[in-house]
Amino acid sequence: GVWWGAGYTDSSVIDNSRVGYKSCADVNEARYNASPRQDKLNLIPESSVAVRNERYKLVRNVSEDYVDGNFVTLKTEELFEVNQAAPTPLLDKDGKSLLPPANAQIKAVYDDLSQKLDRILASNPECPGDGNMDGVVDSQDLDHWARIARDWGLSSVYDFVTGTATPRDGKTDAADGAVIQSHQGPCQRTYALY
């Protein structure tokens, strides 16, 4: 691939005085606004979660992108028939999604897996500021954040969603420290599903 971030060197990068681009969505914005306009890149999802049963797998993807002049959050779901058959298992491959459902059976499978995935995701609520994931936002998080911000400064487990234009800016900085400061205390409890 081609590096579009700060200090880029590849001649195919749309020049912005080597400042670089903070996100893939920013790259697509630059390509959209280029003269002549360039095709947008197909982005890998920033988040993918999945659940399966014996025969089917549901995948949810979330991406931030720039589409037709606007920053957007793209949420997609795919449902695949899968198995473990050796030596050539049936895998979840692009273009093989069963969505939208073609019949009541596939709709029922989708509904069941979707509800299960919702329950799984709800069992582990977000806890902004808890970079070490110990269930509490505290002085340990502040100490770890301060060391990473000072010694590294780039993307880390302490690069939080701060409400700026992009979900994470690829930097561990003062904005992330503010997230820790404003969320001090225990996280919501997680729970197990059986």
PDB file of C-alpha atoms in Angstrom:
ATOM      1  CA  GLY A   1       0.000   0.000   0.000  1.00  0.00           C
ATOM      2  CA  VAL A   2       0.857   3.660  -0.172  1.00  0.00           C
ATOM      3  CA  TRP A   3       1.390   5.748   2.983  1.00  0.00           C
ATOM      4  CA  TRP A   4      -0.796   8.879   2.911  1.00  0.00           C
ATOM      5  CA  GLY A   5       0.010  10.000   6.460  1.00  0.00           C
ATOM      6  CA  ALA A   6       2.383  12.708   7.674  1.00  0.00           C
ATOM      7  CA  GLY A   7       5.703  12.674   5.836  1.00  0.00           C
ATOM      8  CA  TYR A   8       4.372  10.692   2.855  1.00  0.00           C
ATOM      9  CA  THR A   9       6.896  10.206   0.042  1.00  0.00           C
ATOM     10  CA  ASP A  10       4.971   8.447  -2.725  1.00  0.00           C
ATOM     11  CA  SER A  11       4.314  10.619  -5.781  1.00  0.00           C
ATOM     12  CA  SER A  12       0.768   9.227  -6.135  1.00  0.00           C
ATOM     13  CA  VAL A  13      -0.313  10.982  -2.908  1.00  0.00           C
ATOM     14  CA  ILE A  14      -2.307  14.156  -3.541  1.00  0.00           C
ATOM     15  CA  ASP A  15       0.013  16.853  -2.251  1.00  0.00           C
ATOM     16  CA  ASN A  16      -0.912  18.758   0.901  1.00  0.00           C
ATOM     17  CA  SER A  17       2.619  19.981   1.727  1.00  0.00           C
ATOM     18  CA  ARG A  18       3.508  16.604   3.284  1.00  0.00           C
ATOM     19  CA  VAL A  19       1.131  17.215   6.201  1.00  0.00           C
ATOM     20  CA  GLY A  20      -0.523  13.936   5.260  1.00  0.00           C
ATOM     21  CA  TYR A  21      -4.030  12.680   5.886  1.00  0.00           C
ATOM     22  CA  LYS A  22      -5.363  11.605   9.283  1.00  0.00           C
ATOM     23  CA  SER A  23      -7.809   8.967   8.091  1.00  0.00           C
ATOM     24  CA  CYS A  24      -8.742   6.913   5.066  1.00  0.00           C
ATOM     25  CA  ALA A  25     -11.898   9.021   4.808  1.00  0.00           C
ATOM     26  CA  ASP A  26      -9.644  12.077   4.491  1.00  0.00           C
ATOM     27  CA  VAL A  27      -7.795  10.339   1.648  1.00  0.00           C
ATOM     28  CA  ASN A  28     -11.086   9.728  -0.147  1.00  0.00           C
ATOM     29  CA  GLU A  29     -12.028  13.387   0.384  1.00  0.00           C
ATOM     30  CA  ALA A  30      -8.752  14.443  -1.264  1.00  0.00           C
ATOM     31  CA  ARG A  31      -9.361  12.053  -4.162  1.00  0.00           C
ATOM     32  CA  TYR A  32     -12.925  13.369  -4.559  1.00  0.00           C
ATOM     33  CA  ASN A  33     -11.747  16.985  -4.625  1.00  0.00           C
ATOM     34  CA  ALA A  34      -8.745  16.334  -6.905  1.00  0.00           C
ATOM     35  CA  SER A  35      -8.716  17.732 -10.402  1.00  0.00           C
ATOM     36  CA  PRO A  36      -9.370  15.544 -12.238  1.00  0.00           C
ATOM     37  CA  ARG A  37     -11.490  13.670  -9.665  1.00  0.00           C
ATOM     38  CA  GLN A  38     -10.029  10.284  -8.702  1.00  0.00           C
ATOM     39  CA  ASP A  39     -11.921   7.099  -7.887  1.00  0.00           C
ATOM     40  CA  LYS A  40     -12.448   6.575  -4.191  1.00  0.00           C
ATOM     41  CA  LEU A  41     -10.579   3.792  -2.461  1.00  0.00           C
ATOM     42  CA  ASN A  42     -12.458   0.814  -1.052  1.00  0.00           C
ATOM     43  CA  LEU A  43     -11.813   0.988   2.672  1.00  0.00           C
ATOM     44  CA  ILE A  44     -11.347  -1.836   5.117  1.00  0.00           C
ATOM     45  CA  PRO A  45     -13.883  -1.532   7.950  1.00  0.00           C
ATOM     46  CA  GLU A  46     -12.691   0.149  11.128  1.00  0.00           C
ATOM     47  CA  SER A  47     -14.813  -2.276  13.118  1.00  0.00           C
ATOM     48  CA  SER A  48     -15.996  -5.782  12.256  1.00  0.00           C
ATOM     49  CA  VAL A  49     -17.889  -8.030  14.627  1.00  0.00           C
ATOM     50  CA  ALA A  50     -19.422 -11.402  13.910  1.00  0.00           C
ATOM     51  CA  VAL A  51     -21.444 -14.236  15.364  1.00  0.00           C
ATOM     52  CA  ARG A  52     -22.213 -17.642  13.921  1.00  0.00           C
ATOM     53  CA  ASN A  53     -24.100 -20.846  14.454  1.00  0.00           C
ATOM     54  CA  GLU A  54     -23.409 -24.252  12.901  1.00  0.00           C
ATOM     55  CA  ARG A  55     -24.359 -23.145   9.406  1.00  0.00           C
ATOM     56  CA  TYR A  56     -24.403 -19.341   9.150  1.00  0.00           C
ATOM     57  CA  LYS A  57     -22.248 -16.339  10.064  1.00  0.00           C
ATOM     58  CA  LEU A  58     -23.447 -12.740  10.480  1.00  0.00           C
ATOM     59  CA  VAL A  59     -20.819  -9.988  10.075  1.00  0.00           C
ATOM     60  CA  ARG A  60     -21.335  -6.287  10.958  1.00  0.00           C
ATOM     61  CA  ASN A  61     -18.906  -3.718   9.582  1.00  0.00           C
ATOM     62  CA  VAL A  62     -18.545  -0.023  10.398  1.00  0.00           C
ATOM     63  CA  SER A  63     -16.409   2.389   8.388  1.00  0.00           C
ATOM     64  CA  GLU A  64     -15.931   6.133   8.254  1.00  0.00           C
ATOM     65  CA  ASP A  65     -15.713   7.327   4.657  1.00  0.00           C
ATOM     66  CA  TYR A  66     -16.130  10.324   2.365  1.00  0.00           C
ATOM     67  CA  VAL A  67     -18.896   9.776  -0.166  1.00  0.00           C
ATOM     68  CA  ASP A  68     -20.200  12.285  -2.720  1.00  0.00           C
ATOM     69  CA  GLY A  69     -18.955  15.321  -0.824  1.00  0.00           C
ATOM     70  CA  ASN A  70     -19.836  14.207   2.729  1.00  0.00           C
ATOM     71  CA  PHE A  71     -18.218  12.360   5.615  1.00  0.00           C
ATOM     72  CA  VAL A  72     -20.428   9.392   6.468  1.00  0.00           C
ATOM     73  CA  THR A  73     -20.509   6.408   8.785  1.00  0.00           C
ATOM     74  CA  LEU A  74     -21.154   3.290   6.727  1.00  0.00           C
ATOM     75  CA  LYS A  75     -22.740   0.337   8.502  1.00  0.00           C
ATOM     76  CA  THR A  76     -23.116  -2.907   6.608  1.00  0.00           C
ATOM     77  CA  GLU A  77     -24.158  -6.432   7.464  1.00  0.00           C
ATOM     78  CA  GLU A  78     -23.403  -9.642   5.626  1.00  0.00           C
ATOM     79  CA  LEU A  79     -24.798 -13.114   6.203  1.00  0.00           C
ATOM     80  CA  PHE A  80     -22.894 -16.117   4.912  1.00  0.00           C
ATOM     81  CA  GLU A  81     -23.401 -19.850   4.836  1.00  0.00           C
ATOM     82  CA  VAL A  82     -20.260 -21.433   6.351  1.00  0.00           C
ATOM     83  CA  ASN A  83     -18.960 -24.848   7.391  1.00  0.00           C
ATOM     84  CA  GLN A  84     -15.811 -26.593   8.560  1.00  0.00           C
ATOM     85  CA  ALA A  85     -15.628 -29.135   5.725  1.00  0.00           C
ATOM     86  CA  ALA A  86     -12.065 -30.290   5.114  1.00  0.00           C
ATOM     87  CA  PRO A  87     -10.080 -29.702   2.990  1.00  0.00           C
ATOM     88  CA  THR A  88     -12.111 -26.813   1.507  1.00  0.00           C
ATOM     89  CA  PRO A  89     -14.470 -25.235   4.048  1.00  0.00           C
ATOM     90  CA  LEU A  90     -17.263 -22.930   2.939  1.00  0.00           C
ATOM     91  CA  LEU A  91     -16.057 -19.469   4.008  1.00  0.00           C
ATOM     92  CA  ASP A  92     -17.492 -15.962   4.183  1.00  0.00           C
ATOM     93  CA  LYS A  93     -16.356 -14.519   0.857  1.00  0.00           C
ATOM     94  CA  ASP A  94     -17.068 -11.183  -0.755  1.00  0.00           C
ATOM     95  CA  GLY A  95     -20.079 -11.341  -3.049  1.00  0.00           C
ATOM     96  CA  LYS A  96     -21.610 -14.375  -1.306  1.00  0.00           C
ATOM     97  CA  SER A  97     -23.757 -12.572   1.267  1.00  0.00           C
ATOM     98  CA  LEU A  98     -27.293 -13.890   1.685  1.00  0.00           C
ATOM     99  CA  LEU A  99     -28.644 -10.419   2.486  1.00  0.00           C
ATOM    100  CA  PRO A 100     -31.219  -9.262   1.824  1.00  0.00           C
ATOM    101  CA  PRO A 101     -32.852 -12.562   2.769  1.00  0.00           C
ATOM    102  CA  ALA A 102     -34.348 -14.443  -0.173  1.00  0.00           C
ATOM    103  CA  ASN A 103     -36.808 -16.451   1.949  1.00  0.00           C
ATOM    104  CA  ALA A 104     -38.353 -16.819   5.407  1.00  0.00           C
ATOM    105  CA  GLN A 105     -35.744 -19.364   6.551  1.00  0.00           C
ATOM    106  CA  ILE A 106     -32.821 -17.019   5.843  1.00  0.00           C
ATOM    107  CA  LYS A 107     -34.756 -14.124   7.419  1.00  0.00           C
ATOM    108  CA  ALA A 108     -35.264 -16.203  10.589  1.00  0.00           C
ATOM    109  CA  VAL A 109     -31.546 -17.084  10.680  1.00  0.00           C
ATOM    110  CA  TYR A 110     -30.648 -13.408  10.238  1.00  0.00           C
ATOM    111  CA  ASP A 111     -33.071 -12.298  12.984  1.00  0.00           C
ATOM    112  CA  ASP A 112     -31.729 -14.926  15.411  1.00  0.00           C
ATOM    113  CA  LEU A 113     -28.048 -14.115  14.811  1.00  0.00           C
ATOM    114  CA  SER A 114     -28.711 -10.374  14.845  1.00  0.00           C
ATOM    115  CA  GLN A 115     -30.418 -10.593  18.254  1.00  0.00           C
ATOM    116  CA  LYS A 116     -27.565 -12.723  19.611  1.00  0.00           C
ATOM    117  CA  LEU A 117     -24.958 -10.276  18.347  1.00  0.00           C
ATOM    118  CA  ASP A 118     -26.887  -7.361  19.896  1.00  0.00           C
ATOM    119  CA  ARG A 119     -26.886  -9.170  23.264  1.00  0.00           C
ATOM    120  CA  ILE A 120     -23.183  -9.969  23.022  1.00  0.00           C
ATOM    121  CA  LEU A 121     -22.296  -6.354  22.219  1.00  0.00           C
ATOM    122  CA  ALA A 122     -24.531  -5.033  25.012  1.00  0.00           C
ATOM    123  CA  SER A 123     -22.795  -7.344  27.499  1.00  0.00           C
ATOM    124  CA  ASN A 124     -19.581  -5.326  27.210  1.00  0.00           C
ATOM    125  CA  PRO A 125     -20.520  -1.621  27.273  1.00  0.00           C
ATOM    126  CA  GLU A 126     -17.989   0.981  26.182  1.00  0.00           C
ATOM    127  CA  CYS A 127     -15.922   2.633  28.886  1.00  0.00           C
ATOM    128  CA  PRO A 128     -14.277   5.794  27.513  1.00  0.00           C
ATOM    129  CA  GLY A 129     -10.917   6.428  29.140  1.00  0.00           C
ATOM    130  CA  ASP A 130     -10.243   2.851  30.289  1.00  0.00           C
ATOM    131  CA  GLY A 131      -7.245   2.173  28.052  1.00  0.00           C
ATOM    132  CA  ASN A 132      -5.884  -0.655  30.203  1.00  0.00           C
ATOM    133  CA  MET A 133      -9.356  -2.260  30.291  1.00  0.00           C
ATOM    134  CA  ASP A 134      -9.336  -3.011  34.011  1.00  0.00           C
ATOM    135  CA  GLY A 135     -12.924  -1.838  34.499  1.00  0.00           C
ATOM    136  CA  VAL A 136     -12.141   1.537  36.054  1.00  0.00           C
ATOM    137  CA  VAL A 137     -10.918   4.879  34.709  1.00  0.00           C
ATOM    138  CA  ASP A 138      -8.336   6.010  37.221  1.00  0.00           C
ATOM    139  CA  SER A 139      -4.812   7.272  37.880  1.00  0.00           C
ATOM    140  CA  GLN A 140      -3.329   4.193  36.180  1.00  0.00           C
ATOM    141  CA  ASP A 141      -4.997   5.254  32.947  1.00  0.00           C
ATOM    142  CA  LEU A 142      -3.700   8.804  33.392  1.00  0.00           C
ATOM    143  CA  ASP A 143      -0.162   7.536  34.064  1.00  0.00           C
ATOM    144  CA  HIS A 144      -0.186   5.175  31.052  1.00  0.00           C
ATOM    145  CA  TRP A 145      -1.724   7.827  28.796  1.00  0.00           C
ATOM    146  CA  ALA A 146       0.873  10.434  29.902  1.00  0.00           C
ATOM    147  CA  ARG A 147       3.783   8.067  29.187  1.00  0.00           C
ATOM    148  CA  ILE A 148       2.436   7.051  25.776  1.00  0.00           C
ATOM    149  CA  ALA A 149       1.562  10.646  24.831  1.00  0.00           C
ATOM    150  CA  ARG A 150       5.057  11.802  25.840  1.00  0.00           C
ATOM    151  CA  ASP A 151       7.126   8.918  24.419  1.00  0.00           C
ATOM    152  CA  TRP A 152       5.052   7.870  21.399  1.00  0.00           C
ATOM    153  CA  GLY A 153       2.209  10.281  20.681  1.00  0.00           C
ATOM    154  CA  LEU A 154       0.669   8.231  17.886  1.00  0.00           C
ATOM    155  CA  SER A 155      -2.232   5.767  17.826  1.00  0.00           C
ATOM    156  CA  SER A 156      -2.556   3.586  20.914  1.00  0.00           C
ATOM    157  CA  VAL A 157      -5.156   2.077  23.244  1.00  0.00           C
ATOM    158  CA  TYR A 158      -5.339   5.602  24.715  1.00  0.00           C
ATOM    159  CA  ASP A 159      -6.378   7.193  21.372  1.00  0.00           C
ATOM    160  CA  PHE A 160     -10.071   7.667  22.200  1.00  0.00           C
ATOM    161  CA  VAL A 161     -13.081   8.910  20.300  1.00  0.00           C
ATOM    162  CA  THR A 162     -13.039  12.597  21.199  1.00  0.00           C
ATOM    163  CA  GLY A 163     -15.939  13.961  19.166  1.00  0.00           C
ATOM    164  CA  THR A 164     -13.741  15.489  16.470  1.00  0.00           C
ATOM    165  CA  ALA A 165     -14.332  15.065  12.731  1.00  0.00           C
ATOM    166  CA  THR A 166     -12.840  11.576  12.704  1.00  0.00           C
ATOM    167  CA  PRO A 167     -13.550   8.939  15.352  1.00  0.00           C
ATOM    168  CA  ARG A 168      -9.887   8.515  16.308  1.00  0.00           C
ATOM    169  CA  ASP A 169      -7.251  10.919  15.125  1.00  0.00           C
ATOM    170  CA  GLY A 170      -4.274   8.557  15.255  1.00  0.00           C
ATOM    171  CA  LYS A 171      -2.653  10.537  18.066  1.00  0.00           C
ATOM    172  CA  THR A 172      -2.405  10.005  21.805  1.00  0.00           C
ATOM    173  CA  ASP A 173      -2.592  13.593  22.978  1.00  0.00           C
ATOM    174  CA  ALA A 174      -4.264  16.099  25.300  1.00  0.00           C
ATOM    175  CA  ALA A 175      -7.725  15.425  23.827  1.00  0.00           C
ATOM    176  CA  ASP A 176      -7.405  11.795  24.942  1.00  0.00           C
ATOM    177  CA  GLY A 177      -6.222  12.881  28.384  1.00  0.00           C
ATOM    178  CA  ALA A 178      -9.389  14.962  28.663  1.00  0.00           C
ATOM    179  CA  VAL A 179     -11.478  11.836  27.981  1.00  0.00           C
ATOM    180  CA  ILE A 180      -9.773  10.090  30.904  1.00  0.00           C
ATOM    181  CA  GLN A 181     -10.224  13.107  33.176  1.00  0.00           C
ATOM    182  CA  SER A 182     -13.941  13.402  32.375  1.00  0.00           C
ATOM    183  CA  HIS A 183     -14.751   9.703  32.853  1.00  0.00           C
ATOM    184  CA  GLN A 184     -13.064   8.946  36.182  1.00  0.00           C
ATOM    185  CA  GLY A 185     -14.636   6.079  38.085  1.00  0.00           C
ATOM    186  CA  PRO A 186     -15.867   2.534  37.563  1.00  0.00           C
ATOM    187  CA  CYS A 187     -17.089   1.361  34.185  1.00  0.00           C
ATOM    188  CA  GLN A 188     -20.506  -0.144  33.648  1.00  0.00           C
ATOM    189  CA  ARG A 189     -20.396  -3.802  34.580  1.00  0.00           C
ATOM    190  CA  THR A 190     -19.924  -6.364  31.889  1.00  0.00           C
ATOM    191  CA  TYR A 191     -21.842  -9.598  32.081  1.00  0.00           C
ATOM    192  CA  ALA A 192     -21.606 -13.079  30.670  1.00  0.00           C
ATOM    193  CA  LEU A 193     -24.053 -14.704  28.287  1.00  0.00           C
ATOM    194  CA  TYR A 194     -24.906 -18.370  28.508  1.00  0.00           C
TER     195      TYR A 194
END
